[in-house]
């Protein structure tokens, strides 16, 4: 076996670990990634040659490639995702659990010899700016060149990570093998006590790019609890008002519920002078600053964004961003070597291959792109990219949003009374499921803080950690609940969404500074219509009334499902949340 480590020195801890892993997986070759441009070209050639990437029309889409995943491997598989702690209680009712010894043994058998005939790639990566107190190092081993090329866009990869790590042993060991892509032999296992992730049998997104959901959320959330910080499924955006002041906002929305879109929002023509600065579209790591505020970084370096629904009418920044140096996964391929998806600017194509590579029948009643088709692209390609992304201390957060897909009940926006009540709004978040995970779509489920699939420990303890963070942050962000997805009886969206969501952000910013008009209701502060909408928006008065209404009876009917959900956490439920639930019941019944 070729064991050359190339030109960069690799610390002894990494070398030892890779040696052990290689002994188990038995690759033909080991390839140490340095993150250079040269290397990217070599790897791309390998990927094209092996069929992992299909070159697209290089005139129209320079540097762009298409990847088609296995048919049974198109989304995260939450039922095959485990947190492996000594006690099941540490993982909590929110996680699938396996005992560490049992799962190591089970997966070892699948890994054994799984890389025969393949290359084992070693990817050192850094999450967060170099030299920042927020940042963490991981090393991923994988037998998928597609994963390497994605990790290269999604993280700071190669030498920069090794330099940050030095001789330390403090890195997350991320082992990944596609093995035979058999769903019966697919497992995504987390070992927080060993700072280790083992993923096998999938080559897709959050299952395989282990920096993302596995490290930056599941492992990091547990580290955050131990070390006194937060790892959240949140976008970070800077909103600049016409007077030039920038306010930073974080937003937690479940998968495929609008984070990427909000992170690179395009202000409507009627809101002149407003500007958007993108820091992150999926993950935030938050720490208390010496000024008592909460500061956030985006640990990632790229977007793994939902393609369907991305067009000039919805997200023109996103649409422009993916015209070069982008990897597309499971979109449709047109005759001229360009790509297409539902919601693309161009009309429905007559001649295209669908995401599986089969001739697509536009009349067939099925989509050309998979509903969870994605693009992978560097954050620097966003027209709204903010250099603040590089700041080691992050940006100060003035407001946090919890959002979800709800056809009914939940108003467009309302504000919590305080941090504890804000934590309660996050803890009771529920959303209609999407194609980002396997399983039924459109079913309402509880998804606290949009973290149900990503919290790496008992969610009751996680809420307790949120409340204790509130005590340390003397100047906490104001917390809001938002919902862009209310519909009328005929199924039409009541709110135009996308760029028009800036109207909601404008109110959020006013409220964060202690201004803005609101009515106090049992669920929180709801904006007055006139102060929210402003000039230049064509939405009927009755729709606006509906968007901002609080149906007291419907909320009362919801109380029991909230407390039933809380009960599943037993003693781990912090008293503060029980208190908030009682107080809500009292306000609704009062
Ligand atoms: P993950 O990457 O899975 O975590 O998702 P995300 O939260 O970043 O979701 P994204 O912004 O990619 O949006 C997912 C889908 O929701 C896309 O099809 C969007 O077009 C649609 N969407 C986003 N914002 C809005 C909105 O304000 N209104 C409506 N109706 N749809 C929206
Ligand atoms: C999500 O599902 O929330 C994503 C995509 O952001 S994945 O990387 O697959 O988790
Ligand atoms: Mn996500």
Coordinates of C-alpha atoms and ligand atoms in Angstrom, one line a residue:
X1 CA 0.0 0.0 0.0
X2 CA 1.3 3.5 -0.9
X3 CA 1.5 5.5 2.3
X4 CA 3.2 8.7 1.1
X5 CA 2.1 11.7 3.1
X6 CA 3.1 14.1 0.3
X7 CA 4.7 17.4 1.1
X8 CA 2.8 18.3 4.3
X9 CA 3.8 17.0 7.7
X10 CA 1.0 15.0 9.4
X11 CA 1.0 14.8 13.2
X12 CA 1.6 11.4 14.8
X13 CA -2.0 11.1 16.2
X14 CA -3.5 11.4 12.7
X15 CA -0.9 9.0 11.3
X16 CA -1.7 6.4 13.9
X17 CA -5.4 6.7 13.5
X18 CA -5.3 6.5 9.7
X19 CA -3.0 3.5 9.9
X20 CA -5.6 1.7 12.1
X21 CA -8.5 2.6 9.9
X22 CA -6.6 1.5 6.8
X23 CA -5.8 -1.8 8.4
X24 CA -9.6 -2.3 8.8
X25 CA -10.8 -1.0 5.5
X26 CA -7.9 -2.3 3.4
X27 CA -7.8 0.3 0.6
X28 CA -5.4 -0.1 -2.3
X29 CA -4.0 3.4 -1.7
X30 CA -4.0 6.2 0.8
X31 CA -4.2 9.8 -0.6
X32 CA -3.4 12.7 1.8
X33 CA -5.3 15.8 0.8
X34 CA -3.6 19.2 1.0
X35 CA -6.4 21.4 -0.3
X36 CA -4.4 22.9 -3.2
X37 CA -5.8 23.9 -6.6
X38 CA -3.6 21.4 -8.2
X39 CA -5.0 18.6 -6.2
X40 CA -8.6 19.7 -7.0
X41 CA -7.8 19.3 -10.7
X42 CA -6.4 15.8 -10.2
X43 CA -9.3 14.7 -8.0
X44 CA -11.8 16.1 -10.5
X45 CA -10.2 14.1 -13.3
X46 CA -10.4 11.0 -11.1
X47 CA -14.1 11.7 -10.3
X48 CA -15.0 12.2 -14.0
X49 CA -13.0 9.1 -15.0
X50 CA -14.7 7.0 -12.4
X51 CA -18.2 8.3 -13.2
X52 CA -18.7 10.1 -9.9
X53 CA -19.0 13.4 -11.8
X54 CA -20.4 14.3 -15.2
X55 CA -18.8 17.4 -16.7
X56 CA -21.4 20.0 -17.6
X57 CA -21.3 22.5 -20.5
X58 CA -18.1 24.3 -19.6
X59 CA -19.0 27.3 -21.7
X60 CA -22.3 28.0 -20.0
X61 CA -21.3 26.5 -16.6
X62 CA -17.5 26.7 -16.2
X63 CA -16.2 24.4 -13.5
X64 CA -19.6 22.8 -12.9
X65 CA -20.3 19.1 -12.6
X66 CA -23.3 16.8 -12.0
X67 CA -23.3 13.9 -9.6
X68 CA -26.1 11.3 -9.5
X69 CA -26.4 9.5 -6.2
X70 CA -27.6 5.9 -5.8
X71 CA -31.4 5.7 -6.1
X72 CA -31.8 4.7 -2.5
X73 CA -29.4 7.4 -1.2
X74 CA -31.0 10.8 -1.8
X75 CA -31.5 12.3 1.7
X76 CA -30.5 12.0 5.3
X77 CA -31.7 8.8 6.9
X78 CA -32.7 9.8 10.4
X79 CA -33.8 6.2 11.3
X80 CA -30.3 5.0 10.6
X81 CA -28.6 7.7 12.6
X82 CA -27.4 6.9 16.2
X83 CA -25.9 8.6 19.2
X84 CA -23.8 5.9 21.0
X85 CA -23.3 6.8 24.6
X86 CA -22.8 4.6 27.6
X87 CA -26.2 5.3 29.0
X88 CA -29.2 5.6 26.7
X89 CA -30.5 8.5 28.8
X90 CA -27.6 10.7 27.7
X91 CA -28.8 10.4 24.1
X92 CA -32.4 11.1 25.2
X93 CA -35.7 10.3 23.6
X94 CA -34.7 12.6 20.7
X95 CA -32.0 10.2 19.4
X96 CA -31.7 6.6 18.3
X97 CA -29.3 4.9 20.6
X98 CA -26.8 2.0 20.4
X99 CA -24.3 0.9 23.1
X100 CA -20.8 2.0 21.9
X101 CA -19.2 -1.5 22.0
X102 CA -22.1 -3.0 20.1
X103 CA -22.1 -0.4 17.4
X104 CA -18.3 -0.4 17.0
X105 CA -18.4 -4.1 16.5
X106 CA -21.4 -4.1 14.1
X107 CA -19.9 -1.3 11.9
X108 CA -16.3 -2.8 12.0
X109 CA -17.7 -5.8 10.2
X110 CA -19.1 -3.6 7.5
X111 CA -15.9 -1.6 7.2
X112 CA -13.8 -4.7 7.1
X113 CA -12.2 -4.8 3.6
X114 CA -14.8 -2.2 2.3
X115 CA -12.1 -0.1 0.5
X116 CA -10.5 -3.0 -1.4
X117 CA -9.9 -1.8 -4.9
X118 CA -10.4 1.8 -3.8
X119 CA -8.4 4.8 -2.6
X120 CA -8.7 6.0 1.0
X121 CA -8.6 9.8 1.1
X122 CA -7.6 11.6 4.2
X123 CA -9.2 15.1 4.6
X124 CA -8.0 17.3 7.4
X125 CA -10.5 20.2 7.8
X126 CA -11.0 23.2 9.9
X127 CA -14.4 24.4 11.1
X128 CA -14.3 28.2 11.7
X129 CA -11.7 30.9 11.0
X130 CA -8.0 30.0 11.5
X131 CA -6.8 30.9 15.0
X132 CA -10.3 31.5 16.4
X133 CA -11.3 30.3 19.8
X134 CA -14.5 29.0 18.2
X135 CA -12.8 26.7 15.7
X136 CA -12.4 22.9 15.7
X137 CA -10.4 20.5 13.6
X138 CA -11.7 17.3 12.1
X139 CA -10.1 14.6 10.0
X140 CA -12.3 12.7 7.6
X141 CA -11.3 9.5 6.0
X142 CA -13.4 8.5 3.0
X143 CA -13.5 6.3 -0.1
X144 CA -15.6 8.7 -2.0
X145 CA -13.9 11.2 -4.3
X146 CA -17.3 13.1 -4.5
X147 CA -17.2 13.5 -0.8
X148 CA -13.6 14.9 -1.0
X149 CA -14.6 17.5 -3.6
X150 CA -17.6 18.5 -1.6
X151 CA -15.7 18.8 1.7
X152 CA -13.2 21.0 -0.2
X153 CA -16.0 23.5 -0.9
X154 CA -17.8 23.1 2.5
X155 CA -14.8 23.4 4.8
X156 CA -11.4 25.0 5.1
X157 CA -9.5 21.9 4.0
X158 CA -5.9 20.7 4.0
X159 CA -2.8 22.6 5.3
X160 CA -4.8 25.3 7.1
X161 CA -6.4 22.7 9.3
X162 CA -3.1 20.9 10.1
X163 CA -1.5 24.2 11.0
X164 CA -4.3 25.0 13.3
X165 CA -4.1 21.6 15.0
X166 CA -0.3 21.5 15.4
X167 CA 0.8 18.4 17.4
X168 CA -2.5 18.1 19.2
X169 CA -4.7 15.0 19.5
X170 CA -7.8 17.3 19.7
X171 CA -9.6 16.5 16.5
X172 CA -12.8 14.7 15.6
X173 CA -12.1 11.3 14.0
X174 CA -14.6 11.1 11.1
X175 CA -14.6 7.7 9.3
X176 CA -16.7 7.2 6.2
X177 CA -17.0 4.5 3.7
X178 CA -19.7 4.1 1.0
X179 CA -19.1 0.3 1.4
X180 CA -21.8 -1.2 -0.9
X181 CA -24.4 1.6 -0.4
X182 CA -26.7 -1.1 0.9
X183 CA -29.5 0.5 3.0
X184 CA -29.6 -2.6 5.2
X185 CA -25.9 -1.9 6.1
X186 CA -26.1 1.9 6.4
X187 CA -25.4 3.5 9.8
X188 CA -24.4 7.0 10.9
X189 CA -23.0 6.7 14.4
X190 CA -21.7 9.3 16.8
X191 CA -19.5 8.7 19.8
X192 CA -19.3 12.0 21.7
X193 CA -17.2 10.5 24.5
X194 CA -14.5 9.5 21.8
X195 CA -14.9 12.6 19.6
X196 CA -15.6 10.1 16.8
X197 CA -18.0 9.6 14.0
X198 CA -18.5 6.4 12.0
X199 CA -20.6 6.5 8.9
X200 CA -21.1 3.7 6.4
X201 CA -23.3 2.7 3.5
X202 CA -24.3 6.2 2.2
X203 CA -22.6 8.7 -0.1
X204 CA -25.2 11.5 0.4
X205 CA -25.0 15.0 2.0
X206 CA -25.5 15.0 5.7
X207 CA -24.9 11.3 5.9
X208 CA -21.4 11.5 4.3
X209 CA -20.1 15.0 4.5
X210 CA -19.2 14.4 8.2
X211 CA -18.1 18.0 8.9
X212 CA -21.7 19.2 8.5
X213 CA -24.5 17.7 10.6
X214 CA -22.4 15.0 12.3
X215 CA -19.5 17.2 13.5
X216 CA -20.8 20.8 13.4
X217 CA -24.1 19.9 15.1
X218 CA -24.3 16.5 16.8
X219 CA -20.7 16.3 18.2
X220 CA -20.4 20.1 18.6
X221 CA -23.7 20.5 20.5
X222 CA -22.4 18.1 23.1
X223 CA -19.0 19.9 23.2
X224 CA -20.9 23.2 23.5
X225 CA -22.8 21.9 26.6
X226 CA -19.5 20.8 28.2
X227 CA -17.6 24.0 27.2
X228 CA -20.3 26.6 27.6
X229 CA -21.3 27.5 24.0
X230 CA -24.1 26.6 21.5
X231 CA -24.0 24.8 18.2
X232 CA -27.2 25.5 16.2
X233 CA -29.0 24.8 12.9
X234 CA -29.0 28.5 12.2
X235 CA -28.3 30.9 9.3
X236 CA -26.4 34.1 10.1
X237 CA -27.2 37.3 8.2
X238 CA -26.2 40.9 8.5
X239 CA -29.1 43.3 7.6
X240 CA -28.0 46.8 6.7
X241 CA -30.6 49.5 7.0
X242 CA -30.7 52.6 4.7
X243 CA -28.8 54.6 7.4
X244 CA -25.9 52.1 7.1
X245 CA -26.3 50.3 10.4
X246 CA -25.8 46.5 10.2
X247 CA -27.8 44.2 12.6
X248 CA -26.9 40.5 12.8
X249 CA -29.6 37.9 13.0
X250 CA -29.6 34.2 13.4
X251 CA -32.4 32.0 12.2
X252 CA -33.2 28.3 13.0
X253 CA -35.6 26.8 10.4
X254 CA -35.8 23.0 9.9
X255 CA -34.3 21.4 6.8
X256 CA -35.6 22.9 3.5
X257 CA -37.5 25.6 5.3
X258 CA -35.7 28.7 4.0
X259 CA -32.4 29.3 5.7
X260 CA -30.3 29.6 2.5
X261 CA -32.9 31.9 1.0
X262 CA -33.0 34.2 4.0
X263 CA -29.2 34.2 4.3
X264 CA -28.9 35.7 0.8
X265 CA -32.2 37.5 0.6
X266 CA -32.8 40.0 -2.2
X267 CA -34.5 43.2 -0.9
X268 CA -37.7 44.1 -2.8
X269 CA -37.5 47.2 -5.1
X270 CA -39.7 49.1 -2.7
X271 CA -37.2 48.8 0.1
X272 CA -34.5 51.0 -1.3
X273 CA -31.2 51.3 0.6
X274 CA -31.5 47.9 2.4
X275 CA -28.6 45.5 2.0
X276 CA -27.9 41.9 2.9
X277 CA -24.6 40.5 4.1
X278 CA -24.3 36.7 4.2
X279 CA -22.3 35.0 7.0
X280 CA -23.8 31.5 6.9
X281 CA -26.8 29.6 5.6
X282 CA -27.0 26.4 7.9
X283 CA -24.9 26.3 11.0
X284 CA -23.9 28.8 13.8
X285 CA -21.6 28.3 16.7
X286 CA -22.3 30.9 19.4
X287 CA -20.3 32.1 22.4
X288 CA -20.8 34.8 25.0
X289 CA -18.5 37.8 24.4
X290 CA -16.8 39.9 27.0
X291 CA -19.5 42.5 26.3
X292 CA -22.2 40.1 27.5
X293 CA -23.6 39.7 24.0
X294 CA -23.9 36.4 22.0
X295 CA -21.4 36.2 19.2
X296 CA -21.7 33.8 16.2
X297 CA -19.4 32.3 13.6
X298 CA -20.3 30.1 10.7
X299 CA -18.0 27.0 10.9
X300 CA -18.6 26.1 7.3
X301 CA -17.1 27.5 4.1
X302 CA -19.8 26.6 1.5
X303 CA -23.4 25.9 0.9
X304 CA -25.0 22.6 0.3
X305 CA -28.3 24.2 -0.8
X306 CA -31.7 23.0 -2.1
X307 CA -31.8 23.4 -5.9
X308 CA -35.6 23.2 -6.6
X309 CA -37.3 26.5 -6.0
X310 CA -34.1 28.5 -6.8
X311 CA -34.8 30.9 -9.6
X312 CA -34.6 34.7 -10.3
X313 CA -38.0 35.3 -8.9
X314 CA -37.3 33.6 -5.5
X315 CA -33.5 33.8 -4.9
X316 CA -31.7 35.6 -7.8
X317 CA -28.5 35.8 -5.8
X318 CA -28.6 32.0 -5.3
X319 CA -29.4 31.5 -9.0
X320 CA -26.4 33.6 -10.1
X321 CA -24.1 32.0 -7.6
X322 CA -24.4 28.5 -9.1
X323 CA -23.3 29.4 -12.7
X324 CA -19.7 28.4 -12.1
X325 CA -17.5 26.1 -9.9
X326 CA -20.6 24.3 -8.5
X327 CA -21.3 20.6 -7.9
X328 CA -24.9 19.7 -8.6
X329 CA -26.4 16.6 -7.1
X330 CA -29.5 14.9 -8.5
X331 CA -30.7 17.8 -10.7
X332 CA -32.0 17.2 -14.3
X333 CA -29.5 17.3 -17.3
X334 CA -30.5 19.0 -20.6
X335 CA -29.4 18.1 -24.1
X336 CA -27.0 21.0 -24.2
X337 CA -25.1 19.8 -21.1
X338 CA -26.7 22.4 -18.8
X339 CA -28.9 21.7 -15.7
X340 CA -32.5 22.3 -14.8
X341 CA -34.8 21.8 -11.8
X342 CA -38.4 22.7 -10.8
X343 CA -38.5 26.5 -10.2
X344 CA -35.5 27.2 -12.6
X345 CA -35.9 30.3 -14.8
X346 CA -36.0 28.4 -18.0
X347 CA -39.2 26.7 -19.3
X348 CA -39.8 23.1 -18.8
X349 CA -37.4 21.3 -21.1
X350 CA -38.6 19.0 -23.9
X351 CA -35.5 16.9 -23.9
X352 CA -33.9 16.2 -20.5
X353 CA -32.6 13.4 -18.4
X354 CA -34.2 13.2 -15.0
X355 CA -32.1 13.0 -11.8
X356 CA -31.8 9.3 -12.3
X357 CA -30.4 9.7 -15.8
X358 CA -33.5 8.4 -17.5
X359 CA -35.3 10.4 -20.4
X360 CA -37.7 12.7 -18.6
X361 CA -41.4 12.8 -19.5
X362 CA -42.6 16.3 -18.8
X363 CA -46.2 15.0 -18.8
X364 CA -45.3 12.0 -16.6
X365 CA -46.4 13.7 -13.3
X366 CA -43.1 13.3 -11.6
X367 CA -40.3 15.9 -11.1
X368 CA -37.2 16.1 -13.3
X369 CA -34.9 17.0 -10.4
X370 CA -35.2 15.1 -7.1
X371 CA -37.1 17.4 -4.6
X372 CA -33.9 17.2 -2.4
X373 CA -31.5 17.9 -5.3
X374 CA -28.7 20.1 -4.1
X375 CA -25.9 22.5 -5.2
X376 CA -22.5 22.7 -3.5
X377 CA -20.7 26.0 -3.8
X378 CA -18.2 28.1 -1.9
X379 CA -19.7 30.9 0.2
X380 CA -17.4 33.3 -1.5
X381 CA -19.4 32.9 -4.6
X382 CA -22.5 34.4 -3.0
X383 CA -23.1 38.0 -4.4
X384 CA -23.9 38.9 -0.8
X385 CA -20.8 37.2 0.8
X386 CA -19.6 39.2 3.8
X387 CA -15.9 39.3 4.7
X388 CA -17.1 39.3 8.3
X389 CA -17.3 35.5 7.8
X390 CA -13.5 35.4 8.4
X391 CA -13.7 37.3 11.7
X392 CA -12.2 35.1 14.5
X393 CA -14.5 36.7 17.1
X394 CA -17.6 36.3 14.9
X395 CA -20.5 38.8 14.7
X396 CA -22.7 40.1 17.6
X397 CA -26.3 38.7 17.4
X398 CA -29.2 41.0 18.1
X399 CA -32.1 38.7 17.2
X400 CA -32.8 35.0 16.8
X401 CA -35.7 33.6 14.7
X402 CA -37.3 30.2 15.1
X403 CA -39.2 29.4 11.9
X404 CA -41.1 26.4 10.5
X405 CA -43.6 25.4 7.9
X406 CA -47.1 25.7 9.2
X407 CA -50.2 26.1 7.0
X408 CA -52.3 27.3 9.9
X409 CA -52.1 28.5 13.5
X410 CA -48.7 30.2 13.7
X411 CA -48.6 33.9 12.8
X412 CA -46.2 35.5 10.3
X413 CA -44.0 36.7 13.2
X414 CA -44.2 37.3 17.0
X415 CA -41.8 38.2 19.7
X416 CA -41.1 36.3 22.9
X417 CA -41.4 38.1 26.3
X418 CA -37.8 37.3 27.3
X419 CA -35.0 34.7 26.9
X420 CA -36.8 31.9 28.9
X421 CA -40.0 32.4 26.9
X422 CA -37.9 32.5 23.7
X423 CA -36.3 29.2 24.7
X424 CA -39.9 27.9 25.1
X425 CA -40.8 29.1 21.6
X426 CA -37.9 27.2 20.2
X427 CA -38.6 24.1 22.3
X428 CA -42.2 23.9 21.0
X429 CA -41.3 24.5 17.4
X430 CA -43.2 22.1 15.0
X431 CA -43.0 21.9 11.3
X432 CA -44.3 20.0 8.3
X433 CA -41.6 17.5 7.1
X434 CA -39.7 18.0 3.9
X435 CA -37.7 15.9 1.3
X436 CA -34.4 16.7 3.1
X437 CA -34.9 13.5 5.1
X438 CA -36.4 10.2 4.0
X439 CA -39.9 9.4 5.1
X440 CA -43.3 11.1 4.6
X441 CA -43.4 14.8 3.5
X442 CA -45.9 17.4 4.9
X443 CA -46.5 15.8 8.3
X444 CA -46.4 18.1 11.3
X445 CA -43.8 17.0 13.8
X446 CA -42.1 18.6 16.8
X447 CA -38.7 19.9 15.8
X448 CA -37.4 21.9 18.7
X449 CA -34.9 24.6 17.7
X450 CA -34.9 22.9 14.2
X451 CA -32.5 20.6 16.0
X452 CA -34.5 17.4 16.5
X453 CA -32.3 15.4 14.0
X454 CA -29.1 17.1 15.0
X455 CA -28.9 17.5 18.8
X456 CA -26.2 15.0 19.9
X457 CA -27.5 14.6 23.5
X458 CA -30.7 14.5 25.6
X459 CA -32.8 17.4 24.4
X460 CA -34.1 18.1 27.9
X461 CA -30.5 18.8 29.0
X462 CA -30.0 20.9 25.8
X463 CA -32.9 23.1 26.8
X464 CA -31.4 23.4 30.3
X465 CA -28.2 24.5 28.6
X466 CA -30.1 27.2 26.6
X467 CA -31.5 28.5 29.9
X468 CA -28.1 28.5 31.6
X469 CA -26.6 30.4 28.6
X470 CA -29.3 33.0 29.1
X471 CA -28.0 33.6 32.6
X472 CA -24.5 34.3 31.2
X473 CA -25.6 36.5 28.3
X474 CA -26.3 39.8 30.0
X475 CA -27.4 41.4 26.8
X476 CA -29.2 38.5 25.0
X477 CA -30.6 38.6 21.5
X478 CA -34.4 39.1 21.3
X479 CA -36.1 35.9 20.2
X480 CA -38.9 35.7 17.6
X481 CA -41.1 33.0 16.0
X482 CA -41.7 33.3 12.2
X483 CA -43.8 31.4 9.7
X484 CA -43.6 32.2 5.9
X485 CA -45.9 29.2 5.1
X486 CA -49.5 30.0 6.1
X487 CA -52.0 29.0 3.4
X488 CA -55.6 29.8 2.7
X489 CA -58.4 27.2 2.2
X490 CA -57.4 26.7 -1.4
X491 CA -53.8 26.1 -0.6
X492 CA -52.4 29.4 -1.8
X493 CA -49.5 30.9 0.3
X494 CA -50.9 34.0 2.1
X495 CA -47.4 35.6 2.4
X496 CA -45.2 36.3 -0.7
X497 CA -42.1 35.3 1.2
X498 CA -38.5 35.4 -0.1
X499 CA -37.4 39.1 -0.5
X500 CA -40.5 40.3 1.2
X501 CA -39.4 38.6 4.4
X502 CA -37.2 41.7 4.8
X503 CA -40.3 43.5 6.0
X504 CA -40.4 41.1 8.9
X505 CA -36.7 41.6 9.5
X506 CA -37.2 45.3 9.6
X507 CA -39.8 44.9 12.4
X508 CA -37.5 42.5 14.2
X509 CA -34.6 45.0 14.1
X510 CA -36.9 47.8 15.4
X511 CA -38.1 45.6 18.3
X512 CA -34.5 44.5 19.1
X513 CA -33.7 48.1 19.6
X514 CA -36.7 48.6 21.8
X515 CA -38.9 50.3 19.2
X516 CA -41.6 49.1 16.8
X517 CA -45.3 48.7 17.5
X518 CA -46.8 45.5 18.8
X519 CA -49.9 44.1 20.5
X520 CA -49.4 41.9 23.5
X521 CA -51.2 38.6 23.1
X522 CA -51.1 35.4 25.1
X523 CA -48.5 33.9 22.8
X524 CA -46.2 36.9 22.6
X525 CA -45.9 40.4 21.0
X526 CA -47.5 40.4 17.5
X527 CA -46.8 43.4 15.2
X528 CA -49.5 45.9 14.2
X529 CA -50.2 45.5 10.5
X530 CA -49.2 49.0 9.4
X531 CA -45.9 49.0 11.3
X532 CA -45.0 45.6 9.7
X533 CA -46.0 46.0 6.1
X534 CA -45.0 49.6 5.1
X535 CA -45.0 50.8 1.5
X536 CA -45.2 48.9 -1.8
X537 CA -46.6 45.5 -0.9
X538 CA -49.6 44.1 -2.6
X539 CA -51.2 41.9 0.0
X540 CA -54.9 42.2 0.8
X541 CA -56.0 43.5 4.2
X542 CA -57.9 40.3 4.9
X543 CA -54.7 38.2 4.2
X544 CA -52.7 40.5 6.5
X545 CA -55.3 40.1 9.2
X546 CA -55.1 36.4 8.8
X547 CA -51.3 36.4 8.8
X548 CA -51.2 38.2 12.1
X549 CA -54.2 36.7 13.9
X550 CA -53.9 34.6 17.1
X551 CA -56.7 32.0 17.3
X552 CA -57.0 31.6 21.0
X553 CA -59.0 28.4 20.9
X554 CA -56.6 26.7 18.4
X555 CA -53.7 27.6 20.7
X556 CA -55.6 26.2 23.7
X557 CA -56.1 22.9 21.7
X558 CA -52.4 22.8 21.2
X559 CA -51.5 23.0 24.9
X560 CA -51.9 19.3 25.6
X561 CA -49.7 18.2 22.7
X562 CA -47.0 20.5 24.0
X563 CA -47.1 19.1 27.5
X564 CA -47.3 15.5 26.2
X565 CA -44.1 16.2 24.3
X566 CA -42.4 17.8 27.3
X567 CA -43.4 14.7 29.4
X568 CA -41.3 12.4 27.2
X569 CA -38.2 14.1 28.6
X570 CA -39.1 13.2 32.2
X571 CA -36.7 14.6 34.8
X572 CA -34.5 16.1 32.1
X573 CA -37.1 18.8 31.3
X574 CA -35.9 22.0 32.9
X575 CA -38.4 23.6 35.3
X576 CA -38.2 26.9 33.4
X577 CA -40.0 25.3 30.4
X578 CA -42.7 23.7 32.5
X579 CA -43.2 27.2 34.0
X580 CA -43.5 28.8 30.6
X581 CA -46.1 26.2 29.6
X582 CA -48.2 26.9 32.7
X583 CA -47.9 30.6 32.1
X584 CA -49.1 30.2 28.5
X585 CA -52.0 28.1 29.6
X586 CA -53.0 30.7 32.2
X587 CA -52.8 33.6 29.6
X588 CA -54.9 31.6 27.1
X589 CA -57.5 30.7 29.7
X590 CA -57.4 34.1 31.5
Ligands
LIG1 P1 -31.4 22.9 4.5 O1 -30.3 23.2 3.6 O2 -32.1 21.6 4.2 O3 -31.1 23.1 6.0 O4 -32.6 24.0 4.1 P2 -32.8 25.6 4.2 O5 -33.5 25.9 5.4 O6 -31.6 26.3 3.9 O7 -33.9 25.8 3.0 P3 -33.8 26.6 1.7 O8 -33.6 28.1 1.9 O9 -33.0 25.9 0.7 O10 -35.4 26.5 1.1 C1 -36.0 25.3 0.9 C2 -37.2 25.5 0.0 O11 -38.1 26.4 0.6 C3 -36.8 26.0 -1.4 O12 -37.6 25.3 -2.3 C4 -37.3 27.4 -1.3 O13 -37.7 27.9 -2.6 C5 -38.5 27.4 -0.3 N1 -38.6 28.7 0.4 C6 -37.6 29.4 1.0 N2 -38.0 30.6 1.5 C7 -39.4 30.7 1.3 C8 -40.4 31.6 1.5 O14 -40.2 32.7 2.1 N3 -41.7 31.3 1.1 C9 -41.9 30.1 0.5 N4 -43.2 29.9 0.1 N5 -41.0 29.2 0.2 C10 -39.7 29.5 0.6
LIG2 C1 -30.4 19.6 6.0 O1 -31.0 18.5 5.7 O2 -30.7 20.3 7.0 C2 -29.2 20.0 5.2 C3 -28.7 19.1 4.1 O3 -28.8 21.1 5.4 S1 -27.7 17.8 4.8 O4 -26.3 18.2 4.6 O5 -28.0 16.6 4.0 O6 -28.0 17.6 6.2
LIG3 MN1 -29.6 22.1 7.2

